[in-house]
PQR file of N, CA, C, O and H, with PARSE charges and radii, in Angstrom:
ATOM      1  N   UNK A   1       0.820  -1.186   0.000 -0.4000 1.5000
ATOM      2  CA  UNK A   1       0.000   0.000   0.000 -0.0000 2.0000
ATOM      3  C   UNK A   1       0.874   1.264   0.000  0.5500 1.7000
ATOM      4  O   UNK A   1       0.500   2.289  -0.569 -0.5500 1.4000
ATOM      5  N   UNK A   2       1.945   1.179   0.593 -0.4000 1.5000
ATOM      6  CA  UNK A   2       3.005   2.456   0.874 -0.0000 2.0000
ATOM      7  C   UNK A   2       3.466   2.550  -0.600  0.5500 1.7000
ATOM      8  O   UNK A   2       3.539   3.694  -1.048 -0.5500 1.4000
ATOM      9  H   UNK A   2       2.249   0.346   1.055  0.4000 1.0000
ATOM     10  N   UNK A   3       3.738   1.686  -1.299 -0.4000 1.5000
ATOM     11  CA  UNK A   3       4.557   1.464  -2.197 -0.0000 2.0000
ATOM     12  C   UNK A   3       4.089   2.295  -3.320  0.5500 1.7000
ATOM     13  O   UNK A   3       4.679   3.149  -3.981 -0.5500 1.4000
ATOM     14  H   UNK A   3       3.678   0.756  -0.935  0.4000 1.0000
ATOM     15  N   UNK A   4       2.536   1.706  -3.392 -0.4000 1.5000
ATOM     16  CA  UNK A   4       1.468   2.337  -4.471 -0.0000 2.0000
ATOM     17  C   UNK A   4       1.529   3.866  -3.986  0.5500 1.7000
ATOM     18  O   UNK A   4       1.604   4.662  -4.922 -0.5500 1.4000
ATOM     19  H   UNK A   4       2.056   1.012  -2.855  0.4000 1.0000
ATOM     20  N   UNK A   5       1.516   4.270  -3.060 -0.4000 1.5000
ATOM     21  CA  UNK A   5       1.101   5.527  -2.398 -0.0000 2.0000
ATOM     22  C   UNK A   5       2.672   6.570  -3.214  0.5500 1.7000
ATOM     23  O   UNK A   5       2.697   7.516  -4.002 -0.5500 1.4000
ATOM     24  H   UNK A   5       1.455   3.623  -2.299  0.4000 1.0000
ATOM     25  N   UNK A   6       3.355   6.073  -2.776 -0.4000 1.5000
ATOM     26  CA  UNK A   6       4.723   6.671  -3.191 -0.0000 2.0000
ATOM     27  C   UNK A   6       5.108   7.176  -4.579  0.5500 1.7000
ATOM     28  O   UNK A   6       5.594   8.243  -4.954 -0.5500 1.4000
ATOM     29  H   UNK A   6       3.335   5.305  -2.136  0.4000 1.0000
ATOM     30  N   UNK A   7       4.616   5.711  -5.426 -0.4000 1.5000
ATOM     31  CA  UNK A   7       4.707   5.784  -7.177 -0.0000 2.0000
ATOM     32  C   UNK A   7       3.921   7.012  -6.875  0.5500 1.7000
ATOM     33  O   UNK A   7       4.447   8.026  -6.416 -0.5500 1.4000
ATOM     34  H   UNK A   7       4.221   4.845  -5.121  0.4000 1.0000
ATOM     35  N   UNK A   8       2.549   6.894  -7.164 -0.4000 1.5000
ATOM     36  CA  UNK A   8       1.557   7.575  -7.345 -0.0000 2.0000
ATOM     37  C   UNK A   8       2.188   9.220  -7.135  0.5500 1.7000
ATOM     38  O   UNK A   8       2.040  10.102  -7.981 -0.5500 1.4000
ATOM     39  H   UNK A   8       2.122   6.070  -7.537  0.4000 1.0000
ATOM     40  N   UNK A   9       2.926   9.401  -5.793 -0.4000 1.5000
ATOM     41  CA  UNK A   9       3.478  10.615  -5.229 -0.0000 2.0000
ATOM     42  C   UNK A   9       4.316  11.106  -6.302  0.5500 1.7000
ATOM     43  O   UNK A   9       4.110  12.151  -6.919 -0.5500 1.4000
ATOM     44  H   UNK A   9       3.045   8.685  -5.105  0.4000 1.0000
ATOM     45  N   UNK A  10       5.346  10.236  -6.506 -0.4000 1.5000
ATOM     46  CA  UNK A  10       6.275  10.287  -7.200 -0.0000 2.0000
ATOM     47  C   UNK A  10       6.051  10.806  -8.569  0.5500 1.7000
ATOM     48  O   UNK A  10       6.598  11.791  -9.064 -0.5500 1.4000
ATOM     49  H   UNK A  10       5.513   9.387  -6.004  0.4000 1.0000
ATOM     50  N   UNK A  11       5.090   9.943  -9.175 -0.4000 1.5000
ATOM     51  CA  UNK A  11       4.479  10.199 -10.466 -0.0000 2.0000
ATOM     52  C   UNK A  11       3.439  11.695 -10.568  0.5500 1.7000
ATOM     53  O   UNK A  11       3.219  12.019 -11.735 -0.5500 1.4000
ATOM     54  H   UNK A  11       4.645   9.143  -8.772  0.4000 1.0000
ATOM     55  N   UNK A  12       2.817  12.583  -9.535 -0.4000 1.5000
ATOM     56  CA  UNK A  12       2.102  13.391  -9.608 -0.0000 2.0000
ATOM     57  C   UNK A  12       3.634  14.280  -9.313  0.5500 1.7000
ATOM     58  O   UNK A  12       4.341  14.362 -10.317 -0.5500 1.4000
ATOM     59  H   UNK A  12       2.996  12.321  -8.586  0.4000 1.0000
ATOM     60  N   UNK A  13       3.995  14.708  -8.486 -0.4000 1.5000
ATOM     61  CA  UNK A  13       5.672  15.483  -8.856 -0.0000 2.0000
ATOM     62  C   UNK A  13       5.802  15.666 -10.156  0.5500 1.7000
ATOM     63  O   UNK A  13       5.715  16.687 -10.838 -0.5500 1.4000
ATOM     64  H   UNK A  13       3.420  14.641  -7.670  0.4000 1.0000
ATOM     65  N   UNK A  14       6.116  14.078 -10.541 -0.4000 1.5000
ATOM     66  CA  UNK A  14       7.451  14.414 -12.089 -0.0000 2.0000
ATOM     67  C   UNK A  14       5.888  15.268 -12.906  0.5500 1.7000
ATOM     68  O   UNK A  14       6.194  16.428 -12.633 -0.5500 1.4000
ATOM     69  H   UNK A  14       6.187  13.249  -9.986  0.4000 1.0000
ATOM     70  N   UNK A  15       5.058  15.342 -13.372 -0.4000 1.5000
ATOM     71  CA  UNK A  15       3.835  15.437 -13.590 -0.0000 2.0000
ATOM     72  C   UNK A  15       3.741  17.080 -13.644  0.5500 1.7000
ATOM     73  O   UNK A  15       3.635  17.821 -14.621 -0.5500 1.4000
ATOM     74  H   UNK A  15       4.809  14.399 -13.594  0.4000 1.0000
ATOM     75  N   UNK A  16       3.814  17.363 -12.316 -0.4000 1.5000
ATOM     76  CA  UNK A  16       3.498  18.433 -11.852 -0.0000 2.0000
ATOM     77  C   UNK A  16       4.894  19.496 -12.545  0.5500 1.7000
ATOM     78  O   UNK A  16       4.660  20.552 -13.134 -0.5500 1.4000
ATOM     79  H   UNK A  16       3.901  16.761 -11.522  0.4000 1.0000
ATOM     80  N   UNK A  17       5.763  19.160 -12.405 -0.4000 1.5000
ATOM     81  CA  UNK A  17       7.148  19.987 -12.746 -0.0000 2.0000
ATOM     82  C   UNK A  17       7.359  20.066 -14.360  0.5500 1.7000
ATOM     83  O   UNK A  17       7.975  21.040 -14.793 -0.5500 1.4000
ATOM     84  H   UNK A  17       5.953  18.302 -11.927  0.4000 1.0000
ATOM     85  N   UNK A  18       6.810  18.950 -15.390 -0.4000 1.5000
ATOM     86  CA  UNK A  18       7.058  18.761 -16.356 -0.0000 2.0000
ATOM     87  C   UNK A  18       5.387  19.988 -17.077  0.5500 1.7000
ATOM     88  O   UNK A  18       5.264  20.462 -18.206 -0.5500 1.4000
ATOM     89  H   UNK A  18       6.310  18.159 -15.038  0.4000 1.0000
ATOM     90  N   UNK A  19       4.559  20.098 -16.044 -0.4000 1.5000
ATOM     91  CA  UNK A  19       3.385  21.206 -16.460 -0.0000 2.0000
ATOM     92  C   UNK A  19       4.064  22.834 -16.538  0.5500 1.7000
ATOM     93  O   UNK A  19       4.146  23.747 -17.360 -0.5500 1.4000
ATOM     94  H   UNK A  19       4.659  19.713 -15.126  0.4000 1.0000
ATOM     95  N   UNK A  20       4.515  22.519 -15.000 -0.4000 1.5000
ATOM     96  CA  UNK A  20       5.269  23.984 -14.730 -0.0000 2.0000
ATOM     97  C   UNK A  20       6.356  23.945 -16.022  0.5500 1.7000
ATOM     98  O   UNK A  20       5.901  24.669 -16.908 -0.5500 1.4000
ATOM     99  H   UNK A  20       4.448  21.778 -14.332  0.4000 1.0000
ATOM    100  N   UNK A  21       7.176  23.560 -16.278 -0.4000 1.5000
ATOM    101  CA  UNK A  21       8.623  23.664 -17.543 -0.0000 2.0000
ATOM    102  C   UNK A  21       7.347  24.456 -18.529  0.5500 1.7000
ATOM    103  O   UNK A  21       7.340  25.664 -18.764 -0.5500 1.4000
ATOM    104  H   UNK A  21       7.545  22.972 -15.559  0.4000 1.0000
ATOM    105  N   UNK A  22       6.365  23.523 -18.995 -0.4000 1.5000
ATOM    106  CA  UNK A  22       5.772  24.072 -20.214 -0.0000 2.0000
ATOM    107  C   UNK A  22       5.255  25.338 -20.159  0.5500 1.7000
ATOM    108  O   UNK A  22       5.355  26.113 -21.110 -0.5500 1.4000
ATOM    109  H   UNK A  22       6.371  22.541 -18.804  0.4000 1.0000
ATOM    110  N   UNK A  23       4.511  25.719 -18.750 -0.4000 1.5000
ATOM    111  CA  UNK A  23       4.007  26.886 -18.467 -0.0000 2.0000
ATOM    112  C   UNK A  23       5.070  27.906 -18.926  0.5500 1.7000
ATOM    113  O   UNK A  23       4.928  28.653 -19.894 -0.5500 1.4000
ATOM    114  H   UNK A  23       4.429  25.089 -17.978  0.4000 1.0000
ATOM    115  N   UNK A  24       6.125  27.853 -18.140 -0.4000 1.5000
ATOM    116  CA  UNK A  24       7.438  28.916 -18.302 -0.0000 2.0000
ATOM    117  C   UNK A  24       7.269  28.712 -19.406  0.5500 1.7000
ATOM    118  O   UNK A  24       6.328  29.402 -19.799 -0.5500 1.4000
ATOM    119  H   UNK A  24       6.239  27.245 -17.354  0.4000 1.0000
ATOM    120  N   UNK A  25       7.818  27.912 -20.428 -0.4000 1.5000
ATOM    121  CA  UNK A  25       8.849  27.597 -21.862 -0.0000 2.0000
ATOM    122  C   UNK A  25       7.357  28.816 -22.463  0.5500 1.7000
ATOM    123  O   UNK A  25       7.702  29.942 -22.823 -0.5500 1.4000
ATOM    124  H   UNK A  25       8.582  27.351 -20.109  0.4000 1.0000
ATOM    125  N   UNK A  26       5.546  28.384 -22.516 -0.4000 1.5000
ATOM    126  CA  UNK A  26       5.217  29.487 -23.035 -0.0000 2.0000
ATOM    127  C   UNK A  26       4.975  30.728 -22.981  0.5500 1.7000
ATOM    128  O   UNK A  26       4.618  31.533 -23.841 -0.5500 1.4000
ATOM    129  H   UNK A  26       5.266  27.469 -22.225  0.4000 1.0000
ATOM    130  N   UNK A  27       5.322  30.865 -21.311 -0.4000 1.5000
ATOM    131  CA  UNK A  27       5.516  32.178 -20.791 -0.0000 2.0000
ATOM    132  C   UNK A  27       6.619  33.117 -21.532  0.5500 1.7000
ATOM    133  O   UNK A  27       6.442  34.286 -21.874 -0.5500 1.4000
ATOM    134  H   UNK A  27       5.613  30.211 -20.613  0.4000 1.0000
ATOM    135  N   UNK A  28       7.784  32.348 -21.699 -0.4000 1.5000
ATOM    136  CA  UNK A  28       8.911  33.436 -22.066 -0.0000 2.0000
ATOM    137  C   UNK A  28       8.878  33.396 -23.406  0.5500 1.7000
ATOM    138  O   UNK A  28       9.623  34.156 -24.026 -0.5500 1.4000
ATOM    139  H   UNK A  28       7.928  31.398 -21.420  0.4000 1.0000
ATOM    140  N   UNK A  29       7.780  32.267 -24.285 -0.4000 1.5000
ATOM    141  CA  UNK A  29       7.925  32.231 -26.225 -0.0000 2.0000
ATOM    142  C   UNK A  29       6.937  33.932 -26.107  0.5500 1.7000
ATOM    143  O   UNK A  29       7.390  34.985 -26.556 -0.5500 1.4000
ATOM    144  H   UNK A  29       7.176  31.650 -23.781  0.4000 1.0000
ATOM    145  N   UNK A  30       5.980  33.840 -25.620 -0.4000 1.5000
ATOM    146  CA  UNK A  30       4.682  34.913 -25.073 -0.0000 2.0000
ATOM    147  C   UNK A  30       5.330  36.346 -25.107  0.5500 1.7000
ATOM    148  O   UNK A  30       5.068  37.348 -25.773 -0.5500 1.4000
ATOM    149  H   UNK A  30       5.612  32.984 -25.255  0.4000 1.0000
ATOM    150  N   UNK A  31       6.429  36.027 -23.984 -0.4000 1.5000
ATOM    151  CA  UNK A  31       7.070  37.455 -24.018 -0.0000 2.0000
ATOM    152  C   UNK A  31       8.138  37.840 -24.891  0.5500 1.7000
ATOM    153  O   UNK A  31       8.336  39.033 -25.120 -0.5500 1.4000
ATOM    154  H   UNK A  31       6.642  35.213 -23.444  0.4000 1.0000
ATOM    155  N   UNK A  32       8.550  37.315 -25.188 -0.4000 1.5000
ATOM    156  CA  UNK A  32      10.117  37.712 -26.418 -0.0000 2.0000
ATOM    157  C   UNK A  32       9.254  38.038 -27.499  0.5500 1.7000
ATOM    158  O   UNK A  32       9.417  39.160 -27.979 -0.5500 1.4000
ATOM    159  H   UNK A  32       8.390  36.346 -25.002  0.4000 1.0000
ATOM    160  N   UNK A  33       7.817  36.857 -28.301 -0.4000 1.5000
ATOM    161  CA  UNK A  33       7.265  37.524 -29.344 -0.0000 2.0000
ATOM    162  C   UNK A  33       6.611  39.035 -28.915  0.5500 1.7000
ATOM    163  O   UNK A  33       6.571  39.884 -29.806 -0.5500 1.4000
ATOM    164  H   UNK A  33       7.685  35.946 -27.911  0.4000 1.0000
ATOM    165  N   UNK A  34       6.215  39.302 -27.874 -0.4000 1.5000
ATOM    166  CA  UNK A  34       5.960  40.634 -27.789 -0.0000 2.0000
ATOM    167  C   UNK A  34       6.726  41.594 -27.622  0.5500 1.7000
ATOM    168  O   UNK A  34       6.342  42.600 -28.217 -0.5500 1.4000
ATOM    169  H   UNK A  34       6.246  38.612 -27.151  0.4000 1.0000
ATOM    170  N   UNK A  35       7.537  41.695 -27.131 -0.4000 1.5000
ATOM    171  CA  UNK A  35       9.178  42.017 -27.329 -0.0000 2.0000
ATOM    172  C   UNK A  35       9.603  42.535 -28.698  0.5500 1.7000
ATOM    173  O   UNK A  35       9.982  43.638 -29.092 -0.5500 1.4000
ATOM    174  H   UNK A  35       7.849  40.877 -26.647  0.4000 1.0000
ATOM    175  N   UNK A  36       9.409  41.373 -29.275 -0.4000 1.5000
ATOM    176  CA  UNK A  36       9.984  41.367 -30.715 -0.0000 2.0000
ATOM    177  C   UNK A  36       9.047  42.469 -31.657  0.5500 1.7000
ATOM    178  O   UNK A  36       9.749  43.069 -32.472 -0.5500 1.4000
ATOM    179  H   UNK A  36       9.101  40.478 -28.955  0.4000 1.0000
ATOM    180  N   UNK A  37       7.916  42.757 -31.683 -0.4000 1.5000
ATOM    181  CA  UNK A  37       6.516  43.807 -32.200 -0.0000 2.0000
ATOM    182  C   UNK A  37       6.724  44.792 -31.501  0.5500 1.7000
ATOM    183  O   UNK A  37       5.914  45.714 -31.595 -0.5500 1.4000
ATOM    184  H   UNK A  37       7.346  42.270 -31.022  0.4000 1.0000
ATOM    185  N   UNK A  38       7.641  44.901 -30.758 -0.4000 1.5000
ATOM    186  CA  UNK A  38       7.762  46.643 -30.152 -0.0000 2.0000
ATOM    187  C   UNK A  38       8.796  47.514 -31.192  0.5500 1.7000
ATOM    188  O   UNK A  38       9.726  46.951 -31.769 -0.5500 1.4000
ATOM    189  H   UNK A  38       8.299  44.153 -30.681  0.4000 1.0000
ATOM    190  N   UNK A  39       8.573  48.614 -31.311 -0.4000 1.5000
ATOM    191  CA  UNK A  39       9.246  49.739 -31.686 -0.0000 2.0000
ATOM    192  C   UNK A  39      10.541  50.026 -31.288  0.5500 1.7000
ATOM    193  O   UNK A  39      10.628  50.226 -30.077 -0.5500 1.4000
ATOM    194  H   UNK A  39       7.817  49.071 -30.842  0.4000 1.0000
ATOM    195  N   UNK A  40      11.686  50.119 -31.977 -0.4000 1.5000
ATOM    196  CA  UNK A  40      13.357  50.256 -31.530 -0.0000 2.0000
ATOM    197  C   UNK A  40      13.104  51.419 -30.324  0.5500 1.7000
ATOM    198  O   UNK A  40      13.837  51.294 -29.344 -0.5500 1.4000
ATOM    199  H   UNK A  40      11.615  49.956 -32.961  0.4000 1.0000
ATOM    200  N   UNK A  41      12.304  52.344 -30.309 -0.4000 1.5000
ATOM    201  CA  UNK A  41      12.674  53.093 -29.126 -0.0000 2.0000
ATOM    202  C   UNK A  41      12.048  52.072 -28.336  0.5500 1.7000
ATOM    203  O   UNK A  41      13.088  51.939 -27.691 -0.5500 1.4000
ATOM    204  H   UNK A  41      11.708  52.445 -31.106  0.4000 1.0000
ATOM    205  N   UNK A  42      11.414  51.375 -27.897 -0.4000 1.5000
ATOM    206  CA  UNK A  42      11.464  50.527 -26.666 -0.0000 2.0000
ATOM    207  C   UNK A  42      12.121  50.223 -26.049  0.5500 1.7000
ATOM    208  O   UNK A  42      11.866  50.212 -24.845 -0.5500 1.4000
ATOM    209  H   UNK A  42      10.568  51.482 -28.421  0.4000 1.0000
ATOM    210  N   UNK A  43      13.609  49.715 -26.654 -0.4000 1.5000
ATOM    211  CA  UNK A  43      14.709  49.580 -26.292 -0.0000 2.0000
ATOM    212  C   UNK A  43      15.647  50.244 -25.965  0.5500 1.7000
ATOM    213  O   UNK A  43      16.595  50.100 -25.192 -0.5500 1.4000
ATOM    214  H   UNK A  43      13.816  49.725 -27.632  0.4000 1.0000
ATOM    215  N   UNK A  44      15.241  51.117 -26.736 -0.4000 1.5000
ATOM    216  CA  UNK A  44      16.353  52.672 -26.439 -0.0000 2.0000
ATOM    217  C   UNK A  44      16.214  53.328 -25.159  0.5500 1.7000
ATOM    218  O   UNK A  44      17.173  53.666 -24.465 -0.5500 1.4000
ATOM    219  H   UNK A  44      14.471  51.234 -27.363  0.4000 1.0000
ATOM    220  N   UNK A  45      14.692  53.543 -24.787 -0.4000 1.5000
ATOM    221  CA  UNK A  45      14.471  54.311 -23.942 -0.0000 2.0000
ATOM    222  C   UNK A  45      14.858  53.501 -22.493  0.5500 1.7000
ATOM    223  O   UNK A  45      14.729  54.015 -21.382 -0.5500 1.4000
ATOM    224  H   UNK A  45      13.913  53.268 -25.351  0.4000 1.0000
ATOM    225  N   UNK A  46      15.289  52.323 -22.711 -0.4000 1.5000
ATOM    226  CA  UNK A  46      15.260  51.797 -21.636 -0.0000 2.0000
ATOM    227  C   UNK A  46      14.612  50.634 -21.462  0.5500 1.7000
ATOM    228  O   UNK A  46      15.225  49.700 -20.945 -0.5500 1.4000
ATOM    229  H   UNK A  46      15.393  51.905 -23.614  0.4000 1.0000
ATOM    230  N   UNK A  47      13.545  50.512 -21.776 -0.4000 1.5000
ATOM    231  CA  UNK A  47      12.767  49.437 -21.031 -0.0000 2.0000
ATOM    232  C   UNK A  47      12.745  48.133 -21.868  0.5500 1.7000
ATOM    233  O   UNK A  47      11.807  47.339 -21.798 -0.5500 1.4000
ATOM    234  H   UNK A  47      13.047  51.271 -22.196  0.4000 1.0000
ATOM    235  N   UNK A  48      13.782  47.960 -22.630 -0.4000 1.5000
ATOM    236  CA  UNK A  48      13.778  46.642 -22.820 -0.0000 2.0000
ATOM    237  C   UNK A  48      14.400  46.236 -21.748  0.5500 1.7000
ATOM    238  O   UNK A  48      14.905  45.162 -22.075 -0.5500 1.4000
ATOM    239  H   UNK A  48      14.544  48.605 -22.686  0.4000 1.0000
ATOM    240  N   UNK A  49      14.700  46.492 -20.501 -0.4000 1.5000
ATOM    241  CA  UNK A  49      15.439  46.133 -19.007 -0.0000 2.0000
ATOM    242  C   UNK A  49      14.444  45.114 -18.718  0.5500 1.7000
ATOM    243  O   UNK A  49      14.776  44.030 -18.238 -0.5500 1.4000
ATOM    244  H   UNK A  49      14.289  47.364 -20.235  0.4000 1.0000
ATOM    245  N   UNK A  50      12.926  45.489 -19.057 -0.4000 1.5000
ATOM    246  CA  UNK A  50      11.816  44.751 -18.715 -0.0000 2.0000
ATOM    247  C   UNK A  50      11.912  43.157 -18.990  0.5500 1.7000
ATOM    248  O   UNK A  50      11.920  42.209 -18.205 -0.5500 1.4000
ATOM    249  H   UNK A  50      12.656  46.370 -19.447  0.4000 1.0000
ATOM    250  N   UNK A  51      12.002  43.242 -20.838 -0.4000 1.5000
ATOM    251  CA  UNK A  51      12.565  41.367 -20.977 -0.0000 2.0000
ATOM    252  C   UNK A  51      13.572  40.611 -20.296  0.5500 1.7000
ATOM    253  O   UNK A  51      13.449  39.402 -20.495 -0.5500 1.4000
ATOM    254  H   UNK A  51      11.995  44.012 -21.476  0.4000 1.0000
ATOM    255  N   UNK A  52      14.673  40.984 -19.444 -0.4000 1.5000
ATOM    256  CA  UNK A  52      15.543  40.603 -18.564 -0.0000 2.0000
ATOM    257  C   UNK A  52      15.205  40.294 -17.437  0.5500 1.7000
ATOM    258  O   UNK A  52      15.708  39.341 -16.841 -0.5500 1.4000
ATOM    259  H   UNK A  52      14.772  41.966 -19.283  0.4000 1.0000
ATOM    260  N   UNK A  53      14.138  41.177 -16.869 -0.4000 1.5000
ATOM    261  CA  UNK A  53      13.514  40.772 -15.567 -0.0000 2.0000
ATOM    262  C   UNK A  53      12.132  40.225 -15.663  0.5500 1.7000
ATOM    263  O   UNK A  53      11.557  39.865 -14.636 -0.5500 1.4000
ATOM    264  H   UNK A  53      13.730  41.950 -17.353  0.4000 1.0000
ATOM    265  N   UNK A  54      11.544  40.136 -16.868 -0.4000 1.5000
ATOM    266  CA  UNK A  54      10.253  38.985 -17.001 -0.0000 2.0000
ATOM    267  C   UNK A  54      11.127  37.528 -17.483  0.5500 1.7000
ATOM    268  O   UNK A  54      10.328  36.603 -17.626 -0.5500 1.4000
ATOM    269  H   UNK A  54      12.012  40.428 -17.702  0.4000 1.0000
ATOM    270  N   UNK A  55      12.624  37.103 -17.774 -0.4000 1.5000
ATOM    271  CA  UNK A  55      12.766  36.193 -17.908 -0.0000 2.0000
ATOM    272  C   UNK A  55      13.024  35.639 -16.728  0.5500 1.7000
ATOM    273  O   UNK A  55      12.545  34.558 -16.386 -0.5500 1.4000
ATOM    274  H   UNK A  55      13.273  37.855 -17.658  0.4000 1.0000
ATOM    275  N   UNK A  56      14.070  36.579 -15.771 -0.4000 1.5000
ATOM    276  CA  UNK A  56      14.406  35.998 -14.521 -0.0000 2.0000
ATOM    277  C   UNK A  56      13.440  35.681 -13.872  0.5500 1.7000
ATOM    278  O   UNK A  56      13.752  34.899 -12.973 -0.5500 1.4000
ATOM    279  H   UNK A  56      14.459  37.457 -16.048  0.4000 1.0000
ATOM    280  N   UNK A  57      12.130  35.984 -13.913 -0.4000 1.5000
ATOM    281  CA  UNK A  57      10.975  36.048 -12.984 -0.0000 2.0000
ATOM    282  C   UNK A  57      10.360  34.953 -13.771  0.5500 1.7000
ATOM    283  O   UNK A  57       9.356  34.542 -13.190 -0.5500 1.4000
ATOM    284  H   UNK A  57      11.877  36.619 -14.643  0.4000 1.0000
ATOM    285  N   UNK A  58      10.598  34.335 -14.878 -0.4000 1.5000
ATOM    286  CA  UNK A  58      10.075  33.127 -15.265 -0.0000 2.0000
ATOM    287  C   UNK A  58      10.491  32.351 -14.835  0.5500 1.7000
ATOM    288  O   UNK A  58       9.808  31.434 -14.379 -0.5500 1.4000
ATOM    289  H   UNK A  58      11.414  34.669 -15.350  0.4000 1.0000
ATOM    290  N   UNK A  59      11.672  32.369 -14.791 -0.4000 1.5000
ATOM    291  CA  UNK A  59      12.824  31.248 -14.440 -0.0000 2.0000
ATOM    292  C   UNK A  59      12.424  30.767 -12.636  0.5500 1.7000
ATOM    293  O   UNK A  59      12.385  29.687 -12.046 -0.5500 1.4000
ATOM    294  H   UNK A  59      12.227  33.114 -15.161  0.4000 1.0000
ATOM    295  N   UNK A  60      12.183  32.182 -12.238 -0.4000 1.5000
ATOM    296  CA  UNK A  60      11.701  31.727 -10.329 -0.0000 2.0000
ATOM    297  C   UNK A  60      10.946  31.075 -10.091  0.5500 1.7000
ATOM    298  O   UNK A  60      10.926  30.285  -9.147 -0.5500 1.4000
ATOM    299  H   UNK A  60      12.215  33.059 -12.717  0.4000 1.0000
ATOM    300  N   UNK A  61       9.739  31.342 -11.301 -0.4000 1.5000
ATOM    301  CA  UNK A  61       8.014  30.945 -11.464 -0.0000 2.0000
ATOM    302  C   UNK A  61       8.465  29.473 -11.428  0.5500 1.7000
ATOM    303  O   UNK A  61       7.842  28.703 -10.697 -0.5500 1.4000
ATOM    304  H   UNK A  61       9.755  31.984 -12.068  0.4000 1.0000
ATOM    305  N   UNK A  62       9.450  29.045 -12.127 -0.4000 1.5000
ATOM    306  CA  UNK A  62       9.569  27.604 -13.027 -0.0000 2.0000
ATOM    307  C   UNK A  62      10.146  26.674 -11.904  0.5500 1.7000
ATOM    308  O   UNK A  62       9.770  25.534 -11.631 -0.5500 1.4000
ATOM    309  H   UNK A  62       9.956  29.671 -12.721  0.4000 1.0000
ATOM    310  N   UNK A  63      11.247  27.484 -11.250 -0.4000 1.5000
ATOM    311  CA  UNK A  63      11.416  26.522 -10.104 -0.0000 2.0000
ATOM    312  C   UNK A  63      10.873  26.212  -8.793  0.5500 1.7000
ATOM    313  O   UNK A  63      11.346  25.378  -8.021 -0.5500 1.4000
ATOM    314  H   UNK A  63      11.553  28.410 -11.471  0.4000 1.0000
ATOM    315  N   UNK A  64       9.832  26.947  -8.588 -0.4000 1.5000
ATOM    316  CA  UNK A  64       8.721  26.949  -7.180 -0.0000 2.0000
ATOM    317  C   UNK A  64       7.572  25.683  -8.217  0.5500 1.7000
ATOM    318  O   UNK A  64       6.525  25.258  -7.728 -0.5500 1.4000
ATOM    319  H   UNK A  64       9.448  27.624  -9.215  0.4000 1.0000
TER
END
């Protein structure tokens, strides 16, 4: 009974982490294509700083 209980555990984890990867992977395709449709002053002015810290903040999302 422990045994079954464990797989089962085991198997809802790998499960669970392999949902989260995909979430991120379309979180950051999501943001770079929008990224990519912005105007060169976007970048100029600065705030392409923004895609650097919506990736790192994917990356946090991905490992919680």
């Amino acid at each position: 009974m422990f045994t079954v209980g464990a797989m089962a555990n085991a198997g809802r984890a790998m499960l669970m982490r392999i949902s989260g990867q995909r979430i991120v992977a379309r979180l950051r395709e999501r943001t770079y294509a929008a990224a990519l449709r912005q105007e060169v002053e976007f970048v100029e002015r600065g705030e392409g700083d923004v895609i650097s810290r919506l990736s790192v903040d994917s990356s946090i999302v991905g490992e919680r």
